[in-house]
Amino acid sequence: MTRHWSLARGLVAAVAVETALGALLFDLILDNTARQHIHNPAWPPHAKFHDAQYIVMSLGLGLLSLALLARRHGDTRSRLLCAAGVLAVPWAGMFAALLFPDTATYDPEFTDETTFALGLHGQMFMSVVTLLILAIATFLAATDRQRTTS
């Protein structure tokens, strides 16, 4: 039997915290980025509604994933994999969102304030890093199962 808080579980838990707090901080609280989101006077109320929905959804998905990870009884590996899958949805969804008409990673009035890393918008770069962390955690959980069953 493996210990409960393995490296894989710790990585997924870190992503759960990031997911739970990221949109709340960057879209609502931190002035520099919140003014590009929910506090943006150019956004109509319906756009702000959907940003608020994303903030609440991200908080809920992060907390749900932490609850899945914290439980010690039963099939903890399956819950870890389920938590990783749940957490991947909003991060992967950022790429899928770009497939819809008239979407962009930032509004034109914030071009000079937009950060890029390796040619990607900062938020998209963070999505790649986060999905990579989840993939590594999933791989570690899968290889740990192979080690314990062989």
XYZ file of N, CA and C in Angstrom:
450
model
N 0.842 -1.188 0.000
C 0.000 0.000 0.000
C 0.882 1.245 0.000
N 0.551 2.227 -0.838
C 1.332 3.454 -0.905
C 0.833 4.449 0.132
N 1.711 5.381 0.487
C 1.280 6.400 1.448
C 0.273 7.326 0.776
N -0.590 7.908 1.573
C -1.707 8.690 1.035
C -1.232 9.919 0.270
N -0.340 10.703 0.833
C 0.083 11.949 0.186
C 1.355 11.711 -0.612
N 1.217 11.037 -1.729
C 2.310 10.773 -2.653
C 2.632 12.049 -3.429
N 3.701 12.011 -4.206
C 4.049 13.148 -5.065
C 2.914 13.440 -6.040
N 2.338 12.409 -6.630
C 1.226 12.602 -7.577
C 0.061 13.315 -6.905
N -0.295 12.870 -5.709
C -1.408 13.492 -4.976
C -1.078 14.936 -4.618
N 0.168 15.183 -4.232
C 0.590 16.546 -3.904
C 0.525 17.473 -5.107
N 0.929 16.974 -6.276
C 0.865 17.784 -7.496
C -0.575 18.127 -7.856
N -1.450 17.142 -7.773
C -2.863 17.384 -8.087
C -3.473 18.337 -7.055
N -3.098 18.198 -5.800
C -3.600 19.109 -4.755
C -3.136 20.543 -5.021
N -1.885 20.713 -5.453
C -1.380 22.053 -5.769
C -2.176 22.671 -6.915
N -2.493 21.875 -7.923
C -3.305 22.363 -9.038
C -4.721 22.677 -8.562
N -5.238 21.904 -7.633
C -6.579 22.168 -7.091
C -6.619 23.529 -6.394
N -5.588 23.829 -5.633
C -5.516 25.136 -4.956
C -5.388 26.248 -5.998
N -4.524 26.033 -6.990
C -4.356 27.011 -8.068
C -5.680 27.250 -8.787
N -6.407 26.191 -9.075
C -7.680 26.303 -9.788
C -8.724 27.007 -8.924
N -8.765 26.645 -7.651
C -9.755 27.238 -6.749
C -9.534 28.738 -6.560
N -8.285 29.151 -6.469
C -7.996 30.548 -6.135
C -7.593 31.423 -7.317
N -7.142 30.796 -8.416
C -6.612 31.574 -9.535
C -7.584 32.584 -10.112
N -8.734 32.147 -10.569
C -9.702 33.069 -11.171
C -10.201 34.078 -10.143
N -10.393 33.640 -8.910
C -10.832 34.544 -7.850
C -9.834 35.692 -7.686
N -8.556 35.349 -7.617
C -7.524 36.374 -7.446
C -7.366 37.240 -8.692
N -7.150 36.604 -9.842
C -6.799 37.354 -11.044
C -7.979 38.052 -11.712
N -9.175 37.500 -11.596
C -10.327 38.111 -12.256
C -11.130 39.039 -11.352
N -10.969 38.909 -10.051
C -11.798 39.694 -9.126
C -11.000 40.567 -8.168
N -9.902 40.065 -7.610
C -9.244 40.753 -6.498
C -8.045 41.598 -6.920
N -7.104 41.027 -7.659
C -5.882 41.755 -8.024
C -6.204 42.817 -9.071
N -6.038 44.074 -8.699
C -6.493 45.187 -9.530
C -5.911 45.171 -10.936
N -4.641 44.869 -11.082
C -3.996 44.920 -12.391
C -4.657 44.002 -13.419
N -5.105 42.838 -12.980
C -5.756 41.909 -13.913
C -7.278 41.943 -13.782
N -7.794 42.249 -12.608
C -9.252 42.308 -12.431
C -9.862 43.417 -13.284
N -9.113 44.494 -13.525
C -9.652 45.572 -14.369
C -9.720 45.164 -15.828
N -9.064 44.055 -16.178
C -9.181 43.517 -17.531
C -10.313 42.498 -17.611
N -10.909 42.174 -16.480
C -11.953 41.157 -16.420
C -13.227 41.736 -15.817
N -13.577 41.315 -14.627
C -14.890 41.676 -14.073
C -15.025 43.175 -13.764
N -13.907 43.853 -13.534
C -13.956 45.297 -13.267
C -13.699 46.122 -14.527
N -13.771 45.496 -15.683
C -13.555 46.186 -16.951
C -14.847 46.920 -17.331
N -14.831 48.267 -17.344
C -16.056 49.006 -17.665
C -16.550 48.785 -19.097
N -15.682 48.298 -19.971
C -16.102 48.040 -21.358
C -16.889 46.744 -21.488
N -16.818 45.898 -20.480
C -17.543 44.620 -20.557
C -19.015 44.836 -20.216
N -19.906 44.281 -21.017
C -21.333 44.375 -20.670
C -21.648 43.445 -19.492
N -22.766 43.687 -18.834
C -23.125 42.866 -17.664
C -23.144 41.367 -17.940
N -23.551 40.963 -19.127
C -23.630 39.534 -19.421
C -22.220 38.912 -19.476
N -21.254 39.621 -20.009
C -19.872 39.133 -20.021
C -19.350 39.016 -18.595
N -19.676 40.000 -17.757
C -19.252 39.955 -16.344
C -19.921 38.779 -15.625
N -21.180 38.503 -15.973
C -21.883 37.345 -15.408
C -21.106 36.066 -15.691
N -20.651 35.893 -16.939
C -19.935 34.665 -17.295
C -18.552 34.602 -16.647
N -17.913 35.745 -16.445
C -16.649 35.732 -15.711
C -16.903 35.330 -14.258
N -17.957 35.887 -13.656
C -18.310 35.507 -12.280
C -18.642 34.019 -12.210
N -19.342 33.517 -13.223
C -19.652 32.091 -13.282
C -18.362 31.277 -13.312
N -17.384 31.700 -14.094
C -16.101 30.993 -14.184
C -15.358 31.025 -12.846
N -15.415 32.174 -12.157
C -14.768 32.287 -10.849
C -15.378 31.276 -9.876
N -16.696 31.228 -9.808
C -17.394 30.306 -8.901
C -17.150 28.857 -9.314
N -17.199 28.580 -10.618
C -16.959 27.225 -11.104
C -15.549 26.765 -10.752
N -14.568 27.609 -10.963
C -13.181 27.241 -10.668
C -12.993 26.984 -9.178
N -13.582 27.815 -8.344
C -13.522 27.601 -6.902
C -14.157 26.261 -6.543
N -15.320 25.982 -7.108
C -16.014 24.721 -6.834
C -15.235 23.504 -7.312
N -14.665 23.569 -8.514
C -13.903 22.433 -9.036
C -12.641 22.196 -8.214
N -11.996 23.260 -7.790
C -10.809 23.111 -6.952
C -11.149 22.481 -5.607
N -12.221 22.956 -4.975
C -12.621 22.401 -3.676
C -13.105 20.959 -3.801
N -13.857 20.666 -4.864
C -14.298 19.291 -5.105
C -13.088 18.371 -5.251
N -12.103 18.806 -6.007
C -10.901 17.989 -6.208
C -10.134 17.787 -4.905
N -10.031 18.833 -4.097
C -9.365 18.676 -2.790
C -10.117 17.673 -1.909
N -11.444 17.709 -1.955
C -12.235 16.748 -1.181
C -11.992 15.323 -1.676
N -11.913 15.154 -2.997
C -11.625 13.828 -3.546
C -10.252 13.336 -3.100
N -9.286 14.228 -3.060
C -7.919 13.850 -2.691
C -7.762 13.572 -1.196
N -8.543 14.241 -0.382
C -8.360 14.158 1.075
C -8.872 12.846 1.672
N -9.858 12.252 1.049
C -10.448 11.028 1.608
C -9.439 9.883 1.561
N -9.246 9.208 2.671
C -8.225 8.177 2.791
C -8.734 6.760 2.555
N -10.036 6.559 2.590
C -10.574 5.198 2.476
C -11.062 4.929 1.060
N -11.118 3.668 0.700
C -11.592 3.288 -0.630
C -10.487 3.387 -1.664
N -10.885 3.581 -2.896
C -9.949 3.612 -4.015
C -9.375 5.019 -4.182
N -8.324 5.314 -3.460
C -7.733 6.653 -3.486
C -7.109 6.976 -4.843
N -6.583 5.988 -5.534
C -5.970 6.237 -6.853
C -7.039 6.690 -7.851
N -8.182 6.030 -7.845
C -9.259 6.435 -8.757
C -9.723 7.855 -8.454
N -9.796 8.206 -7.184
C -10.200 9.570 -6.819
C -9.135 10.580 -7.257
N -7.858 10.204 -7.159
C -6.788 11.076 -7.630
C -6.936 11.316 -9.132
N -7.158 10.256 -9.885
C -7.317 10.379 -11.336
C -8.577 11.172 -11.692
N -9.637 10.973 -10.934
C -10.867 11.736 -11.150
C -10.621 13.221 -10.865
N -9.924 13.521 -9.772
C -9.612 14.911 -9.434
C -8.764 15.549 -10.531
N -7.787 14.815 -11.046
C -6.941 15.340 -12.124
C -7.785 15.632 -13.369
N -8.712 14.749 -13.683
C -9.592 14.962 -14.835
C -10.490 16.174 -14.657
N -11.063 16.295 -13.481
C -11.925 17.441 -13.175
C -11.139 18.741 -13.312
N -9.920 18.749 -12.794
C -9.102 19.960 -12.836
C -8.622 20.297 -14.246
N -8.469 19.293 -15.088
C -8.001 19.545 -16.456
C -9.054 20.272 -17.289
N -10.318 20.111 -16.948
C -11.399 20.661 -17.776
C -11.306 22.183 -17.957
N -11.233 22.982 -16.891
C -11.198 24.434 -17.144
C -9.914 24.890 -17.832
N -8.799 24.220 -17.552
C -7.522 24.615 -18.173
C -7.510 24.256 -19.659
N -7.953 23.069 -20.011
C -8.031 22.680 -21.423
C -9.114 23.488 -22.135
N -10.149 23.841 -21.392
C -11.235 24.634 -21.956
C -10.789 25.979 -22.490
N -9.686 26.508 -21.958
C -9.182 27.790 -22.471
C -8.762 27.670 -23.925
N -8.174 26.535 -24.289
C -7.771 26.333 -25.679
C -8.991 26.117 -26.564
N -9.938 25.341 -26.082
C -11.163 25.099 -26.848
C -11.951 26.395 -27.035
N -11.896 27.299 -26.071
C -12.626 28.565 -26.174
C -12.162 29.396 -27.363
N -10.902 29.235 -27.739
C -10.372 29.995 -28.879
C -10.956 29.537 -30.216
N -11.636 28.397 -30.224
C -12.259 27.893 -31.447
C -13.593 28.585 -31.753
N -14.137 29.308 -30.773
C -15.413 29.989 -30.959
C -15.193 31.334 -31.652
N -16.196 31.786 -32.405
C -16.043 33.051 -33.134
C -15.804 34.243 -32.204
N -14.955 35.135 -32.656
C -14.703 36.422 -31.989
C -14.186 36.292 -30.556
N -13.428 35.247 -30.270
C -12.819 35.134 -28.941
C -11.336 35.471 -29.049
N -10.770 35.897 -27.941
C -9.342 36.240 -27.885
C -8.865 36.051 -26.451
N -7.572 35.916 -26.294
C -7.021 35.723 -24.950
C -6.942 37.026 -24.168
N -7.040 38.157 -24.853
C -7.039 39.457 -24.174
C -7.756 40.474 -25.043
N -8.200 41.552 -24.412
C -8.879 42.624 -25.135
C -7.839 43.584 -25.712
N -8.100 44.136 -26.895
C -7.106 44.976 -27.579
C -6.605 46.163 -26.756
N -7.446 46.718 -25.906
C -7.013 47.889 -25.121
C -5.934 47.545 -24.086
N -5.704 46.248 -23.862
C -4.695 45.817 -22.896
C -3.464 45.189 -23.560
N -3.289 45.441 -24.854
C -2.157 44.856 -25.582
C -0.829 45.178 -24.918
N -0.623 46.423 -24.521
C 0.656 46.831 -23.922
C 0.873 46.232 -22.534
N -0.182 45.804 -21.882
C -0.076 45.254 -20.531
C -0.104 43.725 -20.519
N -0.234 43.118 -21.677
C -0.366 41.675 -21.762
C 1.006 41.010 -21.726
N 1.115 39.981 -20.887
C 2.364 39.243 -20.735
C 2.329 37.993 -21.598
N 3.457 37.726 -22.249
C 3.593 36.525 -23.066
C 4.790 35.722 -22.563
N 4.691 34.416 -22.646
C 5.796 33.511 -22.294
C 5.915 32.474 -23.401
N 7.078 32.390 -23.984
C 7.340 31.461 -25.088
C 6.317 31.617 -26.213
N 5.920 32.855 -26.472
C 4.985 33.146 -27.547
C 3.517 32.942 -27.201
N 3.238 32.490 -25.998
C 1.849 32.270 -25.565
C 1.419 33.361 -24.597
N 0.146 33.741 -24.683
C -0.424 34.631 -23.670
C -0.161 34.011 -22.300
N 0.145 34.822 -21.315
C 0.500 34.326 -19.980
C -0.474 33.313 -19.416
N -1.763 33.539 -19.602
C -2.772 32.612 -19.084
C -2.748 31.289 -19.849
N -2.488 31.361 -21.145
C -2.410 30.134 -21.934
C -1.138 29.355 -21.580
N -0.054 30.073 -21.337
C 1.185 29.426 -20.901
C 0.950 28.710 -19.571
N 0.251 29.390 -18.654
C -0.067 28.775 -17.356
C -0.940 27.542 -17.550
N -1.824 27.571 -18.519
C -2.654 26.401 -18.819
C -1.793 25.226 -19.271
N -0.822 25.498 -20.143
C 0.070 24.434 -20.609
C 0.841 23.841 -19.434
N 1.399 24.704 -18.590
C 2.165 24.234 -17.425
C 1.270 23.413 -16.496
N 0.079 23.907 -16.233
C -0.848 23.220 -15.332
C -1.255 21.856 -15.897
N -1.575 21.805 -17.174
C -1.941 20.525 -17.796
C -0.756 19.563 -17.805
N 0.442 20.083 -17.968
C 1.641 19.246 -17.907
C 1.825 18.659 -16.503
N 1.603 19.471 -15.489
C 1.691 18.983 -14.100
C 0.664 17.882 -13.867
N -0.558 18.075 -14.352
C -1.591 17.044 -14.199
C -1.213 15.772 -14.958
N -0.623 15.918 -16.131
C -0.190 14.742 -16.903
C 0.919 13.995 -16.158
N 1.848 14.722 -15.578
C 2.925 14.087 -14.805
C 2.352 13.355 -13.598
N 1.424 13.997 -12.901
C 0.802 13.359 -11.727
C 0.054 12.093 -12.137
N -0.651 12.152 -13.253
C -1.378 10.981 -13.745
C -0.410 9.861 -14.107
N 0.679 10.221 -14.768
C 1.703 9.229 -15.117
C 2.293 8.606 -13.853
N 2.605 9.428 -12.855
C 3.160 8.908 -11.599
C 2.174 7.965 -10.908
N 0.910 8.331 -10.898
C -0.102 7.473 -10.276
C -0.227 6.161 -11.037
N -0.168 6.210 -12.350
C -0.278 4.993 -13.165
C 0.938 4.099 -12.974
N 2.133 4.674 -12.960
C 3.340 3.853 -12.789
C 3.439 3.324 -11.369
N 2.932 4.073 -10.404
C 2.923 3.588 -9.024
C 2.018 2.362 -8.910
N 0.905 2.369 -9.611
C -0.012 1.217 -9.603
C 0.670 0.000 -10.227
N 1.404 0.216 -11.318
C 2.095 -0.910 -11.962
C 3.146 -1.501 -11.025
N 3.850 -0.628 -10.279
C 4.866 -1.100 -9.329
C 4.238 -1.911 -8.201
N 3.062 -1.448 -7.722
C 2.443 -2.132 -6.585
C 1.709 -3.409 -6.985
N 1.351 -3.533 -8.280
C 0.625 -4.735 -8.700
C 1.558 -5.784 -9.317
N 2.817 -5.437 -9.608
C 3.694 -6.442 -10.211
C 4.544 -7.147 -9.181
